[in-house]
mmCIF file of C-alpha atoms and ligand atoms in Angstrom:
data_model
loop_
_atom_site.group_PDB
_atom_site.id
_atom_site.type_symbol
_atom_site.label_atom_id
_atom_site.label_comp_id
_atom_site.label_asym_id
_atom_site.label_seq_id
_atom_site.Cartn_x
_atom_site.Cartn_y
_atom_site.Cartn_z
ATOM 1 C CA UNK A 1 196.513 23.125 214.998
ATOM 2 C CA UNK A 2 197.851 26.348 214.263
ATOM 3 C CA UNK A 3 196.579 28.113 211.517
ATOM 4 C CA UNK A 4 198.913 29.014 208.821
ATOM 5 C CA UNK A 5 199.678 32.503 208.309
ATOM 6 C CA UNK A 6 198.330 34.183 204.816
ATOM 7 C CA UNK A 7 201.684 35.599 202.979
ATOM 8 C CA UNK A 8 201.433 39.264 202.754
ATOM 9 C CA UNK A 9 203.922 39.696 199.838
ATOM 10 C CA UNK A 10 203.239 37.474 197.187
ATOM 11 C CA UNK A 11 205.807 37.159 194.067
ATOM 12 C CA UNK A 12 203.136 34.962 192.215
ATOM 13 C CA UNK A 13 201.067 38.236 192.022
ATOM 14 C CA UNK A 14 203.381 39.556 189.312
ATOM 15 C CA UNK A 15 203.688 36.765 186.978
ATOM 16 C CA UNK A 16 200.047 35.786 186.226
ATOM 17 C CA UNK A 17 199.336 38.321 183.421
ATOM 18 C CA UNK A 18 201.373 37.767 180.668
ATOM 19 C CA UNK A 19 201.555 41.147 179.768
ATOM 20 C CA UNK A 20 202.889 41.873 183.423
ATOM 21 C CA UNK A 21 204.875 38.912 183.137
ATOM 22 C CA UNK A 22 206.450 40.899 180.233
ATOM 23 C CA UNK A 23 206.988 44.151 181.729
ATOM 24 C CA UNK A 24 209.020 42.988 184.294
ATOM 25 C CA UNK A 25 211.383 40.944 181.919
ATOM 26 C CA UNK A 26 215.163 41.846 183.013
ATOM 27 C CA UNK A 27 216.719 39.675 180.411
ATOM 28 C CA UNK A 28 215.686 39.927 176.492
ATOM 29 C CA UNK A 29 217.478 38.334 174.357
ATOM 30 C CA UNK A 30 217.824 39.880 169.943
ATOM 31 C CA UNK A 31 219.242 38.785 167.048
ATOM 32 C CA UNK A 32 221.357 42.001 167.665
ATOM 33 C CA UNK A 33 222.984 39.918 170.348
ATOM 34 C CA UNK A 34 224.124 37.009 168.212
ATOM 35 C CA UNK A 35 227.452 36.783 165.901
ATOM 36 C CA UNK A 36 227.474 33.617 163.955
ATOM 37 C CA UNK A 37 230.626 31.441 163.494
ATOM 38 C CA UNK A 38 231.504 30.460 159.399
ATOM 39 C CA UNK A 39 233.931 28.293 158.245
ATOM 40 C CA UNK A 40 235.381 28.897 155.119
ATOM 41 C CA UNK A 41 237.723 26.021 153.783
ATOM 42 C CA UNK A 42 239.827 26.224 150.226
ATOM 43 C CA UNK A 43 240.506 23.551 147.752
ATOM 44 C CA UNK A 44 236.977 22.470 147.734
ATOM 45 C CA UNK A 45 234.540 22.351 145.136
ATOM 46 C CA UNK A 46 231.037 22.309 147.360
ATOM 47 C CA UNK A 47 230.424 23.110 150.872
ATOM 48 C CA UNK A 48 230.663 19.434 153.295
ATOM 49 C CA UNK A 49 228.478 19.258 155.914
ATOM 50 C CA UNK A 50 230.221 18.940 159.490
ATOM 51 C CA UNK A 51 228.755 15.865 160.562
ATOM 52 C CA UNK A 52 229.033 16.553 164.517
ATOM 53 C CA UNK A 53 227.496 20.233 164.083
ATOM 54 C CA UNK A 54 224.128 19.606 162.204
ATOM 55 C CA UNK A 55 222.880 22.544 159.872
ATOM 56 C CA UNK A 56 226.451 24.133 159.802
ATOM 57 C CA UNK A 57 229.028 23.489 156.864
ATOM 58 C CA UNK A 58 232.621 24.097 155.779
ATOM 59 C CA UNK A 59 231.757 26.877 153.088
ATOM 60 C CA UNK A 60 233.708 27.490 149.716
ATOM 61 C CA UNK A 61 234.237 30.669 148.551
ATOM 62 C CA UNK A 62 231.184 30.864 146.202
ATOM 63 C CA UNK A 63 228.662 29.166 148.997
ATOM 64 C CA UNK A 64 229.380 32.668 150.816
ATOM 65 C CA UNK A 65 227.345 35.227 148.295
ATOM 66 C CA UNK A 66 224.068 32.841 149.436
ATOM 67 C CA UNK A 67 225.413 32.148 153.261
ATOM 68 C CA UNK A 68 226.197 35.958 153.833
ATOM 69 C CA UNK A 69 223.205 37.320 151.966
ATOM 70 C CA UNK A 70 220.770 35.034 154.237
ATOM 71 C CA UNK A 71 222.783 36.479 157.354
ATOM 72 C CA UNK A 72 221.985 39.680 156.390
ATOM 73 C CA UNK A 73 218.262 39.422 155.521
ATOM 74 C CA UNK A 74 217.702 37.713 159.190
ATOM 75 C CA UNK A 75 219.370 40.605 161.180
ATOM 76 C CA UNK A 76 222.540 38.908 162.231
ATOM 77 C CA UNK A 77 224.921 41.916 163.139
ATOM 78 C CA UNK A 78 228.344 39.833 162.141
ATOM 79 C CA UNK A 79 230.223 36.633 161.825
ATOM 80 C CA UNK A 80 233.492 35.395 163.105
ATOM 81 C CA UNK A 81 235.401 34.215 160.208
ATOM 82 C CA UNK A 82 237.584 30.166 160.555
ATOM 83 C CA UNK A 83 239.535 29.664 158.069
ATOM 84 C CA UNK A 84 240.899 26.003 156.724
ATOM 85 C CA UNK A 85 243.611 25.820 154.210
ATOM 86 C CA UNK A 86 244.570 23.609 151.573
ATOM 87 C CA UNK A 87 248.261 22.934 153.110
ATOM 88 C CA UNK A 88 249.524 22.841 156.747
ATOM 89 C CA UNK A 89 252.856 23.254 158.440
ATOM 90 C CA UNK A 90 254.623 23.421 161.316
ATOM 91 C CA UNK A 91 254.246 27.326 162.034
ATOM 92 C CA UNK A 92 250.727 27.558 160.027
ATOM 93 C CA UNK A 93 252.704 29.403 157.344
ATOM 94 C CA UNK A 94 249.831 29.832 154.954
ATOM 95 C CA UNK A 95 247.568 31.659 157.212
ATOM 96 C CA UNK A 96 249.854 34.916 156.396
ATOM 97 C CA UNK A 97 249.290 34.839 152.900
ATOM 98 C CA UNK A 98 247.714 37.897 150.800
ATOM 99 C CA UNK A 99 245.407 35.276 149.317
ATOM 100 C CA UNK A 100 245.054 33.023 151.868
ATOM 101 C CA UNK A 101 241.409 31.838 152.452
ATOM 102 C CA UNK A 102 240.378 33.847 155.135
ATOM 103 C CA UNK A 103 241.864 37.115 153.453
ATOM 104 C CA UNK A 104 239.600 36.239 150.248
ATOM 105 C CA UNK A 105 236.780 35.257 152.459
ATOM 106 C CA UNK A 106 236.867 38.586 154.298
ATOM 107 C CA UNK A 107 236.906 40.322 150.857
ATOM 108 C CA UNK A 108 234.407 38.531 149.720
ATOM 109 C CA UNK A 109 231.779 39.202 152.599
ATOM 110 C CA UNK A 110 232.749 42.937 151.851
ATOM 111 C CA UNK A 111 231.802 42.747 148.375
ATOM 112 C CA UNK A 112 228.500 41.237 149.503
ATOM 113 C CA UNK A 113 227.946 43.130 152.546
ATOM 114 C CA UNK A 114 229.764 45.989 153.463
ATOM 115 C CA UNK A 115 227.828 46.725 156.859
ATOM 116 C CA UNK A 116 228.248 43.519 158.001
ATOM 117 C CA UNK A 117 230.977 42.708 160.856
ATOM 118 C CA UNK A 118 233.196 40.524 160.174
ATOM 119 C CA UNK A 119 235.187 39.639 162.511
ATOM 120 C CA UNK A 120 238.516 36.958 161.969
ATOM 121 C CA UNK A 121 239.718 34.251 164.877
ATOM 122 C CA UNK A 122 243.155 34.522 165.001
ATOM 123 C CA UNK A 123 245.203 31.153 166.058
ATOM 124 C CA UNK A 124 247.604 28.771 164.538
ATOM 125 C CA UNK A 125 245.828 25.582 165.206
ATOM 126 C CA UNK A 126 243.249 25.630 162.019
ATOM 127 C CA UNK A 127 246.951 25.875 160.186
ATOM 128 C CA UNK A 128 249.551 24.072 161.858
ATOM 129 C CA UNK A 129 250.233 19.853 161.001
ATOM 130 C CA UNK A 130 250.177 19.475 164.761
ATOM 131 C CA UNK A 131 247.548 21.239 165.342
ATOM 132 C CA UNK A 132 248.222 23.276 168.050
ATOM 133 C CA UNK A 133 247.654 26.949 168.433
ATOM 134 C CA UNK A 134 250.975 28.462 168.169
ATOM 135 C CA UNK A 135 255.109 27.076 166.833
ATOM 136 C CA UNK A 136 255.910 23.960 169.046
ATOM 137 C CA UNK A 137 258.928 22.924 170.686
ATOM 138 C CA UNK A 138 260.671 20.368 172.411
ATOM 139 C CA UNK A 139 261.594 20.505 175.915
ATOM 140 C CA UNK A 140 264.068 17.814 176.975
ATOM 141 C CA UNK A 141 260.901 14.842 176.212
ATOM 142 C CA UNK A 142 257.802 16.699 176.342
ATOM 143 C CA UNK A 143 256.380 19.410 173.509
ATOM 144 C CA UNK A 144 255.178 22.914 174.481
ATOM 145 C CA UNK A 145 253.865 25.858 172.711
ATOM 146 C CA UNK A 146 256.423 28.403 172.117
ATOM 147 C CA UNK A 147 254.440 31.621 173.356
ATOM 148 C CA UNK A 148 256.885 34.171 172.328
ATOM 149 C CA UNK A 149 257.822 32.895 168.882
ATOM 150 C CA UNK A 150 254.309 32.296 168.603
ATOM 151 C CA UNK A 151 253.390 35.814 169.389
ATOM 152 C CA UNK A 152 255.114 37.343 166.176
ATOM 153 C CA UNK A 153 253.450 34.888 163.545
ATOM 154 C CA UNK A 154 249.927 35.866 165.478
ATOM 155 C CA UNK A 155 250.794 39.791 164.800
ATOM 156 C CA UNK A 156 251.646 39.341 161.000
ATOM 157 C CA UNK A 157 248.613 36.751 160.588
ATOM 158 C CA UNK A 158 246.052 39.877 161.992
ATOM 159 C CA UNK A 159 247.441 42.772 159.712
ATOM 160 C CA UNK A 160 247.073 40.304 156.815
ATOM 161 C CA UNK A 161 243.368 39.826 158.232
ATOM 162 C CA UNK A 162 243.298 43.911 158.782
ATOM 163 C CA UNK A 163 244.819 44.485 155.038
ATOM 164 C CA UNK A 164 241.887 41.913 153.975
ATOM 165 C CA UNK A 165 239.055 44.242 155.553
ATOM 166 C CA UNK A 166 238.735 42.852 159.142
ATOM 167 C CA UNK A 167 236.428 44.850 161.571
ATOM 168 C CA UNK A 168 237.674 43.361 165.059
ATOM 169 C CA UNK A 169 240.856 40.814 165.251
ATOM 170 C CA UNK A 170 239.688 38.015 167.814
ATOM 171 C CA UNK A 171 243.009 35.857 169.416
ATOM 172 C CA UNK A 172 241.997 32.999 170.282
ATOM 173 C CA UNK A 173 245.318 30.812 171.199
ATOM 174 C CA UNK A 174 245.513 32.048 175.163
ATOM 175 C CA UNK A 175 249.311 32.919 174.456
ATOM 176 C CA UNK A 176 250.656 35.368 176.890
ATOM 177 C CA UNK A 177 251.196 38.926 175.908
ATOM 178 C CA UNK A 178 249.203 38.627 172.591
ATOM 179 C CA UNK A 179 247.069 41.607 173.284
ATOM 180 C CA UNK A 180 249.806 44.181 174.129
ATOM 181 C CA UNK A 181 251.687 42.443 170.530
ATOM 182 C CA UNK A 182 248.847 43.007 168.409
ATOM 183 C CA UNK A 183 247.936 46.219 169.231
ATOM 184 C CA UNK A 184 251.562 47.426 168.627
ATOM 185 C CA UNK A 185 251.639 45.577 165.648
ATOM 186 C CA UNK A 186 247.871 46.878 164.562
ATOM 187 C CA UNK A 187 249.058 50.461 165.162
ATOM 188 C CA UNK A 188 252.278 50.137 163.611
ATOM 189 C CA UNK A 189 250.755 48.900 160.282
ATOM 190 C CA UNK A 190 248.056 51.777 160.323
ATOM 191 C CA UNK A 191 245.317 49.991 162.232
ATOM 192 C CA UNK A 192 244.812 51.772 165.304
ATOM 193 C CA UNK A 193 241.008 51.639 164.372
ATOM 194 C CA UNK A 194 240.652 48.206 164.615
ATOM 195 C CA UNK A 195 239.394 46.558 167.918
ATOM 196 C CA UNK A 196 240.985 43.662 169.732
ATOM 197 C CA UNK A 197 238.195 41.206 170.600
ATOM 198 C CA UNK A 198 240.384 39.158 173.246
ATOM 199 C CA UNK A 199 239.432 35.197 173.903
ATOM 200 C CA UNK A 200 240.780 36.172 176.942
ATOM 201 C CA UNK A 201 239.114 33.766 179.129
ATOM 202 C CA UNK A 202 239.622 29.818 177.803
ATOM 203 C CA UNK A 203 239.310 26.705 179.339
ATOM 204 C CA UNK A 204 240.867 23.308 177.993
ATOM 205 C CA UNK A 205 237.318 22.128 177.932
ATOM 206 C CA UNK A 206 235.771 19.077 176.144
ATOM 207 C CA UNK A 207 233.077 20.722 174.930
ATOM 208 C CA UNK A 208 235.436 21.832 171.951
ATOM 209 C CA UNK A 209 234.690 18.501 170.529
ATOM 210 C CA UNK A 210 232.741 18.858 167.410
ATOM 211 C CA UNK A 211 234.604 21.988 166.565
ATOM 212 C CA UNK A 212 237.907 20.082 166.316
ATOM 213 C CA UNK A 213 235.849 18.074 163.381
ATOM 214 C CA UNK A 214 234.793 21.732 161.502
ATOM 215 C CA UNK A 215 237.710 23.529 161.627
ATOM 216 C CA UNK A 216 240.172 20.094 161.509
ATOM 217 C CA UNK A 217 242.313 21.419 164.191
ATOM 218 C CA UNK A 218 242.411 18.502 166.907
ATOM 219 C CA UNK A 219 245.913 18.256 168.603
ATOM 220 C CA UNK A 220 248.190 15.810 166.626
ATOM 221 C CA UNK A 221 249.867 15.261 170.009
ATOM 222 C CA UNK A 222 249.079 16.019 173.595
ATOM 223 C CA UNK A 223 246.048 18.644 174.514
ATOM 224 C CA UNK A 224 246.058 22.034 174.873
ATOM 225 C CA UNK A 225 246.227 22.001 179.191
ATOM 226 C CA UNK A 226 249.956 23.844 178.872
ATOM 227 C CA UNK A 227 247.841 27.136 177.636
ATOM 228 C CA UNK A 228 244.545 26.980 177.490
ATOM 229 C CA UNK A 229 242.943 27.454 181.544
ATOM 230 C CA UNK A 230 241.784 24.916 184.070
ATOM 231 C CA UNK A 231 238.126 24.278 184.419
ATOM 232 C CA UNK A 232 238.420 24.014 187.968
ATOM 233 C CA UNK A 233 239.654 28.093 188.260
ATOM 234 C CA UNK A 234 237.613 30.894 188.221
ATOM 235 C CA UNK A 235 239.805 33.531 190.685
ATOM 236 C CA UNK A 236 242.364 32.936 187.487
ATOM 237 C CA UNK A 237 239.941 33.934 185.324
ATOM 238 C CA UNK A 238 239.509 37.330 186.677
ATOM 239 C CA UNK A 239 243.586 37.410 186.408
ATOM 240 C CA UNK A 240 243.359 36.919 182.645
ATOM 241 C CA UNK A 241 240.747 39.755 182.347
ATOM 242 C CA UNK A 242 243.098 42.282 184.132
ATOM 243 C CA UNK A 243 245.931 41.310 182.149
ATOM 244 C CA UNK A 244 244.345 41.789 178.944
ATOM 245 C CA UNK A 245 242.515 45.143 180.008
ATOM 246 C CA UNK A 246 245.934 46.145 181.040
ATOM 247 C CA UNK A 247 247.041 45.126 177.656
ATOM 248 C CA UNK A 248 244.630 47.300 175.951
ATOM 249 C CA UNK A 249 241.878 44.802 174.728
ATOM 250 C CA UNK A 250 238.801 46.422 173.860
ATOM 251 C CA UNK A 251 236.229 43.116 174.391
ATOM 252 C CA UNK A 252 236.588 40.298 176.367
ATOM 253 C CA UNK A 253 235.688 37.072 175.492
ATOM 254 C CA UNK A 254 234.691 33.818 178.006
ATOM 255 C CA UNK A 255 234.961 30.616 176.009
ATOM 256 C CA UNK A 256 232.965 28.184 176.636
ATOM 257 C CA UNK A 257 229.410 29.810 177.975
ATOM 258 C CA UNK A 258 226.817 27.445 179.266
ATOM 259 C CA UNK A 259 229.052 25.714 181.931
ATOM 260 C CA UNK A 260 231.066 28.803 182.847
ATOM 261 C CA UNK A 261 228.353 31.176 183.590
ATOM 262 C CA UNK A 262 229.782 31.646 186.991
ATOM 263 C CA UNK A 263 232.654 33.429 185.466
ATOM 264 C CA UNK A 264 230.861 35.388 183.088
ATOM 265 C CA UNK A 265 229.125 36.863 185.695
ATOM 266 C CA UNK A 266 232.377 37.622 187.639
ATOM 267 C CA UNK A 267 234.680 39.063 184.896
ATOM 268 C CA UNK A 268 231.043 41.174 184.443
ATOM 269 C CA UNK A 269 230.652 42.260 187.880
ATOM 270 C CA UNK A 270 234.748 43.132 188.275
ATOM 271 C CA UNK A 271 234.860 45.004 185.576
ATOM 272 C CA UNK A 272 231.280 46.335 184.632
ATOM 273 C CA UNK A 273 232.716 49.240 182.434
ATOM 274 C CA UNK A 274 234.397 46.422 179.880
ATOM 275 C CA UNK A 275 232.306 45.092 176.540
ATOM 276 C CA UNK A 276 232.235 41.314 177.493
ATOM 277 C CA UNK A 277 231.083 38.257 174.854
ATOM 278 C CA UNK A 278 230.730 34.883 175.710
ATOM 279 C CA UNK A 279 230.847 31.851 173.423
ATOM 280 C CA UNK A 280 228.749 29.210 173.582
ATOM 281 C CA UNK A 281 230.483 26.424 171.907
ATOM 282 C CA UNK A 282 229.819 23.572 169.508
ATOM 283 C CA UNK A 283 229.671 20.877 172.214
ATOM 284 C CA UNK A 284 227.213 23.229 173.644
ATOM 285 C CA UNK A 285 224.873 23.570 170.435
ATOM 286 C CA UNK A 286 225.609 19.591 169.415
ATOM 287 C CA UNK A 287 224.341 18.254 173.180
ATOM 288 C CA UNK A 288 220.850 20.325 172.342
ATOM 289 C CA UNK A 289 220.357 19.702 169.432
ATOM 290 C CA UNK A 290 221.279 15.861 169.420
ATOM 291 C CA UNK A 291 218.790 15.994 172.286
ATOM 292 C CA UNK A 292 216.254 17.907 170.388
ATOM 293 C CA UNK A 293 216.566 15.585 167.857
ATOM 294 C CA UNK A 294 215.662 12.444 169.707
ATOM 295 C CA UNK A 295 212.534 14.387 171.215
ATOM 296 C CA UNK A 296 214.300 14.418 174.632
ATOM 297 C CA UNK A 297 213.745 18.038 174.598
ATOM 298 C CA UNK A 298 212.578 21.058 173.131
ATOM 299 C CA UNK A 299 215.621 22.491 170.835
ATOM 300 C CA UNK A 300 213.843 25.823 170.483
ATOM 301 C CA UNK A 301 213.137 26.715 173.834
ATOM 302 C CA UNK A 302 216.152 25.203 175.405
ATOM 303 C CA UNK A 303 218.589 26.668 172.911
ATOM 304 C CA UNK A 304 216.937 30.067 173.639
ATOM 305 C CA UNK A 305 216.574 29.662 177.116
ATOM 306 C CA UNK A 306 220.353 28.482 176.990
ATOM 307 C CA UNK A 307 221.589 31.887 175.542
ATOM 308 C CA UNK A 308 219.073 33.721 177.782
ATOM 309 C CA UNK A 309 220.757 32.036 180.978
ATOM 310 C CA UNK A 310 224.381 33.509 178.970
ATOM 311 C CA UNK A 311 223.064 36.910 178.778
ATOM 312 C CA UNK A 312 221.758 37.072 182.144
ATOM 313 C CA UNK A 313 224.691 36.065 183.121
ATOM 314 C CA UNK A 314 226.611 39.410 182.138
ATOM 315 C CA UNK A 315 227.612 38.608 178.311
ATOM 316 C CA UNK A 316 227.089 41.824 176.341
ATOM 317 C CA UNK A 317 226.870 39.934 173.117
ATOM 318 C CA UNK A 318 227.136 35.685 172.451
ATOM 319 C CA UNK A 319 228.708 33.869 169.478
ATOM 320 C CA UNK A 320 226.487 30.748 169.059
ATOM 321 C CA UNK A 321 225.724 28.447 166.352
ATOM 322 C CA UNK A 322 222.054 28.697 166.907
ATOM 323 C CA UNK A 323 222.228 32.519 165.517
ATOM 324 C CA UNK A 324 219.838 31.858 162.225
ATOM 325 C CA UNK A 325 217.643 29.806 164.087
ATOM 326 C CA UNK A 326 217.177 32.531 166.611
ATOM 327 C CA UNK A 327 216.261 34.787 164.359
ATOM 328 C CA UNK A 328 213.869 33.023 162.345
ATOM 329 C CA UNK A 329 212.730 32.179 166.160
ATOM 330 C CA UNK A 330 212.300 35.432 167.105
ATOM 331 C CA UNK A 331 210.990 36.725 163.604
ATOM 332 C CA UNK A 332 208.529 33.977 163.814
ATOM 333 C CA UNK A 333 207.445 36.206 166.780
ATOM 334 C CA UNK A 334 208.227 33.142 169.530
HETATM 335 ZN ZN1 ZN B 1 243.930 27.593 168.507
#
């Protein structure tokens, strides 16, 4: 027998007091880091509950002075603003109007709280009868987005969000070239202060599920696979970050999170110097808290562990569904 040698360096050593333990933390994760998704939806009378997303609601108008106030007493630094309108068309026509539901909800949130951020998604799919994120059309037998003709509706649709009192303007529709449109059209209209969150980073993934149900934008026909990227590519990825840095977007966005956290952390590590969010999705919040639910797991600590695994990662800052429950988490000093 031989005898086993004693280890000399032992990591163990460092993580048996907890106040060690907390010294050495690398990753902390705030309520400062969280921007909570709303959806605001006209021609209703009282908020509906989204059935797949449990504890979040389409909102009316008036259930914002109550929503917004709440956000604001538990720390949360912003929201990103859906909106979902009374009509749809074929080009999403209503999402440029002056009085459009987003535009009131923006100037609503103002009224309320002028400090917080509000930033507005900008797409065609919450407004389009086909439900896809930009003007479709017909290739000898097969449908495709139109990314240039989509491009120009996208540009009017932020200046009416910028005219309305958006902080940042956050495309979301992966169209080509969006980026470099905007911020000509931003500037052109007077908004050269205004910051271009880019979704720069999407994947055609599943986990958009419950979403579809909450903002009622599922495809009428085909998916979204023409634009949106492949979940098998992450060298792509890193493409789609230099194309919109090139283009002049101020953050970048990878959408979803929790299964992508191999990309986060290489759009993070190529380009250290650029604000990056990440977005973990409703498929992501549903699966925990379904889970949580049936006592399969702990929602608390594997939501929070969840967006501690996303900021480790490289995210700067995290949209997530689970923001007010963080922070009464966290203010409830777990
Ligand atoms: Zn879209």
């Amino acid at each position: 027998m031989h005898p086993i040698p004693s280890p000399i360096i032992r990591l163990r050593r460092l993580r048996q007091h907890p106040n060690l333990r907390a010294l050495l933390t690398e990753t902390r994760l705030s309520v400062q880091d969280l921007i909570l998704p709303l959806f605001v939806k006209a021609a209703i009378q009282e908020k509906q509950a989204i059935a797949a997303m449990p504890g979040h609601f389409q909102l009316t108008l008036a259930d914002l002075d109550k929503e917004i106030t709440e956000i604001q007493s538990l720390g949360i630094p912003g929201v990103l603003l859906f909106g979902i309108l009374a009509y749809k068309d074929a080009s999403g026509s209503a999402a440029l109007q002056a009085n459009g539901i987003v535009q009131q909800a923006i100037a609503h949130i103002k009224k309320i709280a002028p400090d917080l951020l509000v930033i507005t998604d900008l797409c065609c799919c919450e407004y389009t009868d086909h439900g896809h994120c930009g003007v479709l059309r017909q290739q000898q037998n097969h449908w495709l987005v139109d990314n240039d003709a989509t491009l120009a509706l996208l540009v009017e649709q932020a200046i009416s969000h910028a005219k309305a009192g958006a902080d940042v303007i956050a495309p979301s529709g992966m169209m080509d070239g969006i980026v470099a449109a905007l911020r000509q059209g931003l500037d052109a209209a007077g908004f050269t202060h205004i910051p271009i969150l880019s979704y720069a980073i999407k994947y055609a993934s599943a986990l958009y599920g419950p979403f579809r149900e909450a903002a009622e934008s599922a495809p009428q026909v085909g998916d979204r696979k023409g634009y949106q990227m492949n979940p098998a590519n992450s060298r792509e990825a890193l493409r789609e970050a230099q194309l919109d840095i090139q283009e002049g977007a101020d953050i970048l966005m990878v959408k979803p999170a929790g299964a992508y956290l191999d990309v986060i952390y290489r759009v993070k590590q190529a380009y250290p110097e650029i604000p990056l969010a990440a977005y973990q999705v409703s498929g992501e919040y549903s699966m925990i808290k379904a889970a949580g639910a049936n006592g399969w797991i702990n929602e608390q600590q594997v939501a929070l562990e969840s967006l501690l695994a996303i900021k480790r990662a490289g995210a700067d800052f995290i949209f997530t569904y689970f923001a007010k429950d963080v922070a009464k988490w966290l203010i409830d000093g777990i």
